[in-house]
Coordinates of C-alpha atoms in Angstrom, one line a residue:
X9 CA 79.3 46.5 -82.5
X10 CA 77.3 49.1 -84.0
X11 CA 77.8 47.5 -87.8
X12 CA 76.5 44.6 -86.2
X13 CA 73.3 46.1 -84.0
X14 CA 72.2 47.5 -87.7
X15 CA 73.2 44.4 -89.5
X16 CA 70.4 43.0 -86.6
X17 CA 67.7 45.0 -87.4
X18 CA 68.1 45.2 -91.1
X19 CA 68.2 41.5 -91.3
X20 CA 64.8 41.1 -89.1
X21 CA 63.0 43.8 -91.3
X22 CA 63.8 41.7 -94.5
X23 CA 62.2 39.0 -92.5
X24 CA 59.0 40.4 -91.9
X25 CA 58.7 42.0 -95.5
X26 CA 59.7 39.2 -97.3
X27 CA 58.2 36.0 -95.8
X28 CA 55.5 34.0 -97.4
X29 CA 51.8 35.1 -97.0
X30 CA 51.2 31.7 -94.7
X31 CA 54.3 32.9 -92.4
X32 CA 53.6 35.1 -89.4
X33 CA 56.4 37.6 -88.1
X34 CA 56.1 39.8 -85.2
X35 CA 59.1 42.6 -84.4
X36 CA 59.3 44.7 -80.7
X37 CA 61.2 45.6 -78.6
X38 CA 61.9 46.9 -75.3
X39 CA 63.8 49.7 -73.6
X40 CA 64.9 50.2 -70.2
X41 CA 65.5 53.0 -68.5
X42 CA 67.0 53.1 -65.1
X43 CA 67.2 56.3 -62.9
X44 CA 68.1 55.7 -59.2
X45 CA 71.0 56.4 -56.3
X46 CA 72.8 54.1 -54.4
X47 CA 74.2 53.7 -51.3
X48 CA 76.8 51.9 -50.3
X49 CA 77.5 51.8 -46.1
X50 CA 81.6 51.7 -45.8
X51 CA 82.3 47.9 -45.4
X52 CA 80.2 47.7 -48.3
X53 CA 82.1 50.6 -50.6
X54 CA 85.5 48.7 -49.9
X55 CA 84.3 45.8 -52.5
X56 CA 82.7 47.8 -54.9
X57 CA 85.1 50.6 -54.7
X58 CA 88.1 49.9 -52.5
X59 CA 87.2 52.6 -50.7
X60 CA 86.7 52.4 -47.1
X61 CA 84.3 55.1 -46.9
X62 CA 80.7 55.4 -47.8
X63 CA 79.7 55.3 -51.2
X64 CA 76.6 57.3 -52.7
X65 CA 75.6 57.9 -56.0
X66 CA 72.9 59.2 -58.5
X67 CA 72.9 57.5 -62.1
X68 CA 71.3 57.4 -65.5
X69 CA 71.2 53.8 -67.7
X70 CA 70.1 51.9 -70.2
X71 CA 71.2 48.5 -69.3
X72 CA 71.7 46.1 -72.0
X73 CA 68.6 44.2 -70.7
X74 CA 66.9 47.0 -73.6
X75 CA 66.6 44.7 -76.2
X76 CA 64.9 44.1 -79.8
X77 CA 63.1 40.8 -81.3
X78 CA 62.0 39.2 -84.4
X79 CA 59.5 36.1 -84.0
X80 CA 58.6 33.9 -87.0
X81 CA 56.2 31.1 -87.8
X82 CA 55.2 29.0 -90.7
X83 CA 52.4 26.7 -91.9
X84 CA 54.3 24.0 -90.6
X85 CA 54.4 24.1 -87.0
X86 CA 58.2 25.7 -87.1
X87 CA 59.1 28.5 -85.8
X88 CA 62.2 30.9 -84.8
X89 CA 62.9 33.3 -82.3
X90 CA 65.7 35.8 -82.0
X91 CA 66.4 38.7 -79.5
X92 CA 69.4 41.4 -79.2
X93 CA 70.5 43.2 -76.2
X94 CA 71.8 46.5 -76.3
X95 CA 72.9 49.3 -73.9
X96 CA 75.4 49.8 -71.3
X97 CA 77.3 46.4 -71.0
X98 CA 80.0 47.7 -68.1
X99 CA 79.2 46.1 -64.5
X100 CA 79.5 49.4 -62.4
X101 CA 78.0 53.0 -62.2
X102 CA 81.3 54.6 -62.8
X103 CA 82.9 51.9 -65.0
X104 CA 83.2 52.3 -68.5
X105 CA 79.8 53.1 -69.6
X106 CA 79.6 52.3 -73.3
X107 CA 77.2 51.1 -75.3
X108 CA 77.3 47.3 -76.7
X109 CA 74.9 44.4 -78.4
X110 CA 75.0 41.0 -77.2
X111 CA 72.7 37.9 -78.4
X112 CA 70.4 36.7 -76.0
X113 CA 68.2 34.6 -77.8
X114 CA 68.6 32.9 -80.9
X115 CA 66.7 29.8 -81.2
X116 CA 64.0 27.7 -82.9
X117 CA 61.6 25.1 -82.9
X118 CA 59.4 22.4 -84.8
X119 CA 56.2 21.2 -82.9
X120 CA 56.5 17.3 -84.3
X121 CA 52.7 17.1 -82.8
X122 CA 50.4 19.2 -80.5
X123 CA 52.5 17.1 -77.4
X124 CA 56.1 17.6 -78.5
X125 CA 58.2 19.9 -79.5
X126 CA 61.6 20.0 -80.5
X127 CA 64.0 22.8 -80.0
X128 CA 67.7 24.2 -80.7
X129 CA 69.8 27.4 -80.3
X130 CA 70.5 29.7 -77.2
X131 CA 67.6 30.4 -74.8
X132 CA 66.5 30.4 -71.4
X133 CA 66.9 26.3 -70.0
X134 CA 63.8 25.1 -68.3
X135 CA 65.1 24.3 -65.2
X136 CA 64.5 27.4 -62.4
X137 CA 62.2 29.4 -64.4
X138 CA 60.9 32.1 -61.7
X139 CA 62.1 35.3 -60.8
X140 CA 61.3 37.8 -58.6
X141 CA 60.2 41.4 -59.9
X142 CA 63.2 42.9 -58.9
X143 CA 64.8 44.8 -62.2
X144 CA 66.6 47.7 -61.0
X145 CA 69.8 48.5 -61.1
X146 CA 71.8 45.7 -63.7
X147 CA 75.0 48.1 -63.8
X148 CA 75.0 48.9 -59.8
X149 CA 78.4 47.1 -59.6
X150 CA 76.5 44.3 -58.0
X151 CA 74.5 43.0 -60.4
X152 CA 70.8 44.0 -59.3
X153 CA 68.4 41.8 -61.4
X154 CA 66.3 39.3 -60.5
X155 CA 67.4 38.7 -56.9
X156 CA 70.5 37.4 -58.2
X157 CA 72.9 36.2 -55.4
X158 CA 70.0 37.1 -52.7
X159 CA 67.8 34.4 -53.0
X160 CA 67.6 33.5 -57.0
X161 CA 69.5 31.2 -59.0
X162 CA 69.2 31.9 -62.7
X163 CA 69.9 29.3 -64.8
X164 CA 70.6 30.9 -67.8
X165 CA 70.4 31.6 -71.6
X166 CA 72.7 29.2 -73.2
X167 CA 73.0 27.0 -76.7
X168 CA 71.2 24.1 -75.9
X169 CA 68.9 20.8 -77.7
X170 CA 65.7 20.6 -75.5
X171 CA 62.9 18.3 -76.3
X172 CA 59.2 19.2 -74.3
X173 CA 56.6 16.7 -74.0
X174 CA 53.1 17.8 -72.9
X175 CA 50.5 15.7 -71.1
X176 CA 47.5 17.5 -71.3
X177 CA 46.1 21.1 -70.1
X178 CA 47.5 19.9 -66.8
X179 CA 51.7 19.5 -67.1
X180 CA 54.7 18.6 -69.0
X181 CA 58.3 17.4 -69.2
X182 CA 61.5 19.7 -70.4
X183 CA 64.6 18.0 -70.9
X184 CA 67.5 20.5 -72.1
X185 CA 70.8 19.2 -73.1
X186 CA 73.1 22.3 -72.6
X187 CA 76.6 23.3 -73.1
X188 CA 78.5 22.4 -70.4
X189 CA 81.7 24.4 -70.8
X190 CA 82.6 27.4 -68.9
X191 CA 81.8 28.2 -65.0
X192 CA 80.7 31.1 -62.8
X193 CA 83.2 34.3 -63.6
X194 CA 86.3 34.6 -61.3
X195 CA 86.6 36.8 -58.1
X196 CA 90.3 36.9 -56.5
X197 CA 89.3 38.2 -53.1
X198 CA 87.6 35.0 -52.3
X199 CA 87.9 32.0 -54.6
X200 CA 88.4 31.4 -57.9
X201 CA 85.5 29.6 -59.7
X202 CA 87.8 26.5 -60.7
X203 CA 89.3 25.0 -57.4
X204 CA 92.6 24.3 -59.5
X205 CA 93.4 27.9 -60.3
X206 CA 94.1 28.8 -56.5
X207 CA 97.4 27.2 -56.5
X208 CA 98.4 27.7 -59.9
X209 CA 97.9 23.9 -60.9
X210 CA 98.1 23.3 -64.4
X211 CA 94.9 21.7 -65.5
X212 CA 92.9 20.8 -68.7
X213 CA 88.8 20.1 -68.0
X214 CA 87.1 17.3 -69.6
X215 CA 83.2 18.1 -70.3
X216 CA 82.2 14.4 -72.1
X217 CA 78.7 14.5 -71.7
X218 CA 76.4 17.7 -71.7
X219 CA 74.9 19.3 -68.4
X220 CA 71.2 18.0 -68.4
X221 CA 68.3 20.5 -67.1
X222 CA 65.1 18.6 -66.2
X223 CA 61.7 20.6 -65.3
X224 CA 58.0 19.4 -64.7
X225 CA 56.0 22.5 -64.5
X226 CA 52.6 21.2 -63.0
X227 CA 49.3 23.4 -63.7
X228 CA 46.1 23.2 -61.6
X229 CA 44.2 25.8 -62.1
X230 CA 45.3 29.6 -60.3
X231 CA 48.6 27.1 -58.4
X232 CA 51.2 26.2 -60.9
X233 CA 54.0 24.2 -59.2
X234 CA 57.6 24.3 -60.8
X235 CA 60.1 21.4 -59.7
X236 CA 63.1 20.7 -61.2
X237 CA 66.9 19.6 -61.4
X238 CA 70.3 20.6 -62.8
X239 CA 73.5 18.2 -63.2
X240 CA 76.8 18.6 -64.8
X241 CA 79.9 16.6 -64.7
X242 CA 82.9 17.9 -65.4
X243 CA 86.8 15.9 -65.4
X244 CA 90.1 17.4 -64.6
X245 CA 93.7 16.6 -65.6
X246 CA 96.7 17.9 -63.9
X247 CA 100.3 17.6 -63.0
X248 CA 99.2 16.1 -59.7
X249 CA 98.1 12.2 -59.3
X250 CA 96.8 12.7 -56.2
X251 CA 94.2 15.2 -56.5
X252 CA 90.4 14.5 -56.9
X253 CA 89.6 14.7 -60.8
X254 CA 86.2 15.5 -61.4
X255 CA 83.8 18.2 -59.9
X256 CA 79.8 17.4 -60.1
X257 CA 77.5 20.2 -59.7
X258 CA 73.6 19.4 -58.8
X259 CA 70.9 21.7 -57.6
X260 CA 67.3 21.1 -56.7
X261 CA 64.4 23.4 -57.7
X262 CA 60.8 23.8 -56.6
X263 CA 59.0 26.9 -57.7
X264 CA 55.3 28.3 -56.8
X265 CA 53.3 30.3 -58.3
X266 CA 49.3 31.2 -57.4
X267 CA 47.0 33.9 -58.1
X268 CA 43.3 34.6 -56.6
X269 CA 41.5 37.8 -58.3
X270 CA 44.0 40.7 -58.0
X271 CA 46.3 38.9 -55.1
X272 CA 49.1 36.9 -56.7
X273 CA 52.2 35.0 -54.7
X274 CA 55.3 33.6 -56.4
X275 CA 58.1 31.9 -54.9
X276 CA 61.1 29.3 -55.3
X277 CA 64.1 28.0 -53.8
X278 CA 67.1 25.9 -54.7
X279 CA 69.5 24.0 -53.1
X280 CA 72.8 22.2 -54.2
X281 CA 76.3 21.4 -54.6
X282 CA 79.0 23.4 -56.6
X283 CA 76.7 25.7 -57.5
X284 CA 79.4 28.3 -59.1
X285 CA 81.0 25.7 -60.9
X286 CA 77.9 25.9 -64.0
X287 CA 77.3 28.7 -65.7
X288 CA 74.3 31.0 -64.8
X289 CA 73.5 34.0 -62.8
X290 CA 73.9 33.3 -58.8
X291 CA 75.1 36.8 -58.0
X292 CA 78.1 38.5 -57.1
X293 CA 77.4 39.0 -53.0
X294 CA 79.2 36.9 -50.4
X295 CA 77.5 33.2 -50.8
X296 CA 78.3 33.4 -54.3
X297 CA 82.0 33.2 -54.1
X298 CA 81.7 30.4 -51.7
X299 CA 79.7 28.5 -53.8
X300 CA 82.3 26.6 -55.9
X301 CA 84.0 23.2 -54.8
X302 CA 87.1 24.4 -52.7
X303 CA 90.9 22.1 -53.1
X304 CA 93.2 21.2 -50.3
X305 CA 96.6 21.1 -52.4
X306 CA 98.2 19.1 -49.5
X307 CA 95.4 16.5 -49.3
X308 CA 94.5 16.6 -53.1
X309 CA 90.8 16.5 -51.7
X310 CA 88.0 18.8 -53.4
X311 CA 85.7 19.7 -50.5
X312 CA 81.8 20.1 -52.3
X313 CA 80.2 23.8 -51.2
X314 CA 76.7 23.4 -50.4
X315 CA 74.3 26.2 -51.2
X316 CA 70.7 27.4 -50.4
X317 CA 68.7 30.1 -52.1
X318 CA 65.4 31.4 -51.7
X319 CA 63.1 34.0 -52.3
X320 CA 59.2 35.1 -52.4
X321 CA 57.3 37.9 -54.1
X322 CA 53.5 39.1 -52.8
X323 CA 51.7 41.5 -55.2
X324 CA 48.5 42.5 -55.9
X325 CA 46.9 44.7 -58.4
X326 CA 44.7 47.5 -58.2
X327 CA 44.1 49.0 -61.4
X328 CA 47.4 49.7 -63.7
X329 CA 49.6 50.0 -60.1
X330 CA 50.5 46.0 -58.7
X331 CA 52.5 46.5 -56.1
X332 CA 55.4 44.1 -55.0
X333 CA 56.8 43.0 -51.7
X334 CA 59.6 40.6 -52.1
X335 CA 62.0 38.7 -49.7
X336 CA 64.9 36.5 -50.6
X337 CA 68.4 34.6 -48.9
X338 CA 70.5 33.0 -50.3
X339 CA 73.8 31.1 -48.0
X340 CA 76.9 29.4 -48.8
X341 CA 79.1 26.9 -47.1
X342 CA 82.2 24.9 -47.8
X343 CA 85.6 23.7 -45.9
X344 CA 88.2 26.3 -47.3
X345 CA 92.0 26.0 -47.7
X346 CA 94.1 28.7 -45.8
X347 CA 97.8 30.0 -45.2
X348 CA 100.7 28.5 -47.9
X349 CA 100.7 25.2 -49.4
X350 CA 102.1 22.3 -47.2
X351 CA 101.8 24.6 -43.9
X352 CA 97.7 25.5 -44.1
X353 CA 95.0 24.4 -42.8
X354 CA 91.2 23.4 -43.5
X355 CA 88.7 25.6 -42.4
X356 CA 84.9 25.8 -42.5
X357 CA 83.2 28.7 -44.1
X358 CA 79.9 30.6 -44.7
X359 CA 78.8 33.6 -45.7
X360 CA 75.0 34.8 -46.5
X361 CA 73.1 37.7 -47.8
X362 CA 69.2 38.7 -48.2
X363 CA 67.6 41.2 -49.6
X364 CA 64.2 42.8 -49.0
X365 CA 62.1 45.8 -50.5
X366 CA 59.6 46.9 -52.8
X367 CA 58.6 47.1 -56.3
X368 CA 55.6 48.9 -58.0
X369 CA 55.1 48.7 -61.9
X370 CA 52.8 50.9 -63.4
X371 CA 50.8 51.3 -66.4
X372 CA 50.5 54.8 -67.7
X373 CA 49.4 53.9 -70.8
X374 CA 49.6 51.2 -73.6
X375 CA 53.5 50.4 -73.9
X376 CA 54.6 53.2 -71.4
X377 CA 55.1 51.9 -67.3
X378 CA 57.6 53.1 -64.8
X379 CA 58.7 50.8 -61.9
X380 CA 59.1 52.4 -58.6
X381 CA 61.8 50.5 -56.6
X382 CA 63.2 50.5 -52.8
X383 CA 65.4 47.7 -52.5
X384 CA 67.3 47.2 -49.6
X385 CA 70.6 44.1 -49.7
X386 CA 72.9 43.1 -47.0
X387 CA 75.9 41.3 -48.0
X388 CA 76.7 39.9 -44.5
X389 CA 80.2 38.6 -43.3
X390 CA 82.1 36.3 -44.9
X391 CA 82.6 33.7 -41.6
X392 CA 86.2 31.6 -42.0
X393 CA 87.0 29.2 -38.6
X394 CA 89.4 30.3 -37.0
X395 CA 89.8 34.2 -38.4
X396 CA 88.4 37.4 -37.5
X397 CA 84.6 37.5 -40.0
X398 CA 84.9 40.4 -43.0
X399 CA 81.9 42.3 -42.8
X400 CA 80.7 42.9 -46.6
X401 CA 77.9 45.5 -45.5
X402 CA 74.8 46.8 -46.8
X403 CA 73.6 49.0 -49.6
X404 CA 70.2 50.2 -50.7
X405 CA 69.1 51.3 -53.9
X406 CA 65.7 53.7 -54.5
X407 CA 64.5 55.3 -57.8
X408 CA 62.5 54.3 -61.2
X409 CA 62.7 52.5 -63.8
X410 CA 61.1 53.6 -67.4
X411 CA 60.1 50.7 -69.8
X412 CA 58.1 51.3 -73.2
X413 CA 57.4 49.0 -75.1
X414 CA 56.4 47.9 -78.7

């Protein structure tokens, strides 16, 4: 990995010194520095640790959300874009902490006119596009970024063909054809993200056509409005010719964002079916394990889970300090398959988290902030008909987070 991190970086500096006078190049680069404890209440330190005691700790990291870019233009209205990742690519504070690089861009474009634009390779899809300022802790265990799994639905960076039409200073339309195979990673302790693998069906997915993300950010003035929609189809063949074969997945997005002088307010939700069975980031608390389709291997029936997420983020600036407060839920629901095959039953189930706290960037001076954070998250119970609820507990997380920047 380290051959290749250097292979990176060479490979963007030959860019920049060798391109033609008319091209335009810019290299930076970002580094992240997160210093913070946690604390886990008991129910809580069972998931994360197994432990059924409570869990603090004090840590050092530089999640992998450090990263280094090279951006290129030409005379011709093309352009490329690529960006590594590098740091600690483990997913808890006393996993294996070493070092990794991972691609997280690598894209480019060709502006046919000044309305369209056409563009290929692995970015960010247009559909969900806001996030809360919430960026510490990546490598808690429970994936602390961007209100994941507490209100936000990330829609991730993935290989895509997107074309963007604009229609004035005023809006546009983004239609992303992406990659559709793959799902939401697997979690034994509550569902796995492909309702087949629960019963150890064997099974071969179909993906024919792509997953299609649709936006339409509007602009009026200081309120831009962000709606949006996400739908993949996917088919199934198995051993059984009574189960369902096919799983759709569709969500429903409408972002805000609005600023007046130094007061600024963002927010979005999303709401839909099957989330966890597309790829992205939807977290790893409670909701999120619920919030694949579910099968009932003595019907053959897939039951659809329903999901809602939301969150909001108040700030305003006073100086080089702009102070966030930010609120988010997010809640899961679906009819669940318990006890052994032929002798079980169907059972509703729903589970929901939040998260609330604070956030306060600030500038120090040109390309050096720290980020004060006090971020509080409860992971709620996990609610089954019928049986006793799991409580999944809280956890808080306080400290600061270094960024410079070049």
């Amino acid at each position: 990995m380290k051959k290749l991190f250097i292979i990176g970086i060479a490979a963007l500096l030959l860019v920049a010194f060798s391109v033609p006078a008319m091209a335009k190049v810019k290299i930076g680069g970002i580094i992240f520095t997160d210093f913070y404890y946690l604390d886990r209440d008991s129910d809580n330190a069972v998931l994360a640790t197994g432990f059924n005691d409570p869990y603090q700790v004090t840590t050092i990291q530089v999640p992998n959300i450090t990263r280094l870019y090279g951006r290129w233009t030409n005379e011709d209205n093309v352009g490329m874009f690529i960006e590594l990742g590098v740091g600690q690519n483990s997913g808890a504070v006393d996993a294996n902490t070493s070092n990794g690089v991972s691609l997280r861009h690598a894209y480019g474009w060709w502006d046919v006119t000044p309305n369209f634009q056409i563009l290929a390779g692995k970015s960010t899809t247009p559909f969900s596009p806001l996030n809360p300022s919430q960026l510490l802790g990546t490598r808690s265990g429970s994936l602390n970024i961007i209100g994941v799994g507490y209100g936000n639905f990330y829609s991730g960076r993935f290989a895509q063909v997107r074309g963007t039409f604009k229609f004035g200073k005023w809006g546009r339309v983004a239609l992303a054809l992406v990659d559709p195979n793959g799902t939401q990673r697997y979690h034994a302790t509550y569902n796995n993200y492909f309702p087949y693998d629960n019963w150890g069906v064997p099974y071969q997915t179909n993906t024919k056509i792509p997953r299609f993300d649709l936006a339409v950010p509007l602009y009026f003035g200081p309120v831009s409005i962000y709606p949006g929609f996400l739908y993949q189809y996917r088919s199934v063949d198995t051993n059984q010719s009574n189960y369902d074969n096919s799983i759709s997945t569709y969500i429903g997005s409408l972002g805000v964002k609005a600023g007046f002088g130094g007061f600024s307010i963002s927010a979005e939700g999303n709401y839909g079916s099957n989330m966890a069975n597309t790829r992205g980031l939807i977290g790893t608390s409670g909701p999120s394990y619920l919030a694949s389709a579910q099968l009932n291997p003595d019907s053959g029936k897939i039951n659809n889970a329903t999901t809602y997420a939301y969150w909001i983020d108040l700030s305003y600036k006073i100086g080089p300090v702009t102070p966030h407060v930010m609120f988010g839920q997010e809640k899961s629901s679906n009819d669940v398959y318990v006890g052994t095959v032929g002798s079980g039953a169907q059972v509703a189930a729903d589970s929901r988290s939040s998260m609330w706290g604070f956030s306060i960037p600030i500038d120090l001076a040109k390309g050096f902030r720290i980020r004060p954070e006090l971020m509080w998250y409860d992971d709620g119970e996990l609610q089954i008909q019928g049986n006793d609820e799991v409580k999944l507990g809280k956890y808080a997380i306080y400290g600061v987070q270094f960024q410079i920047t070049f």
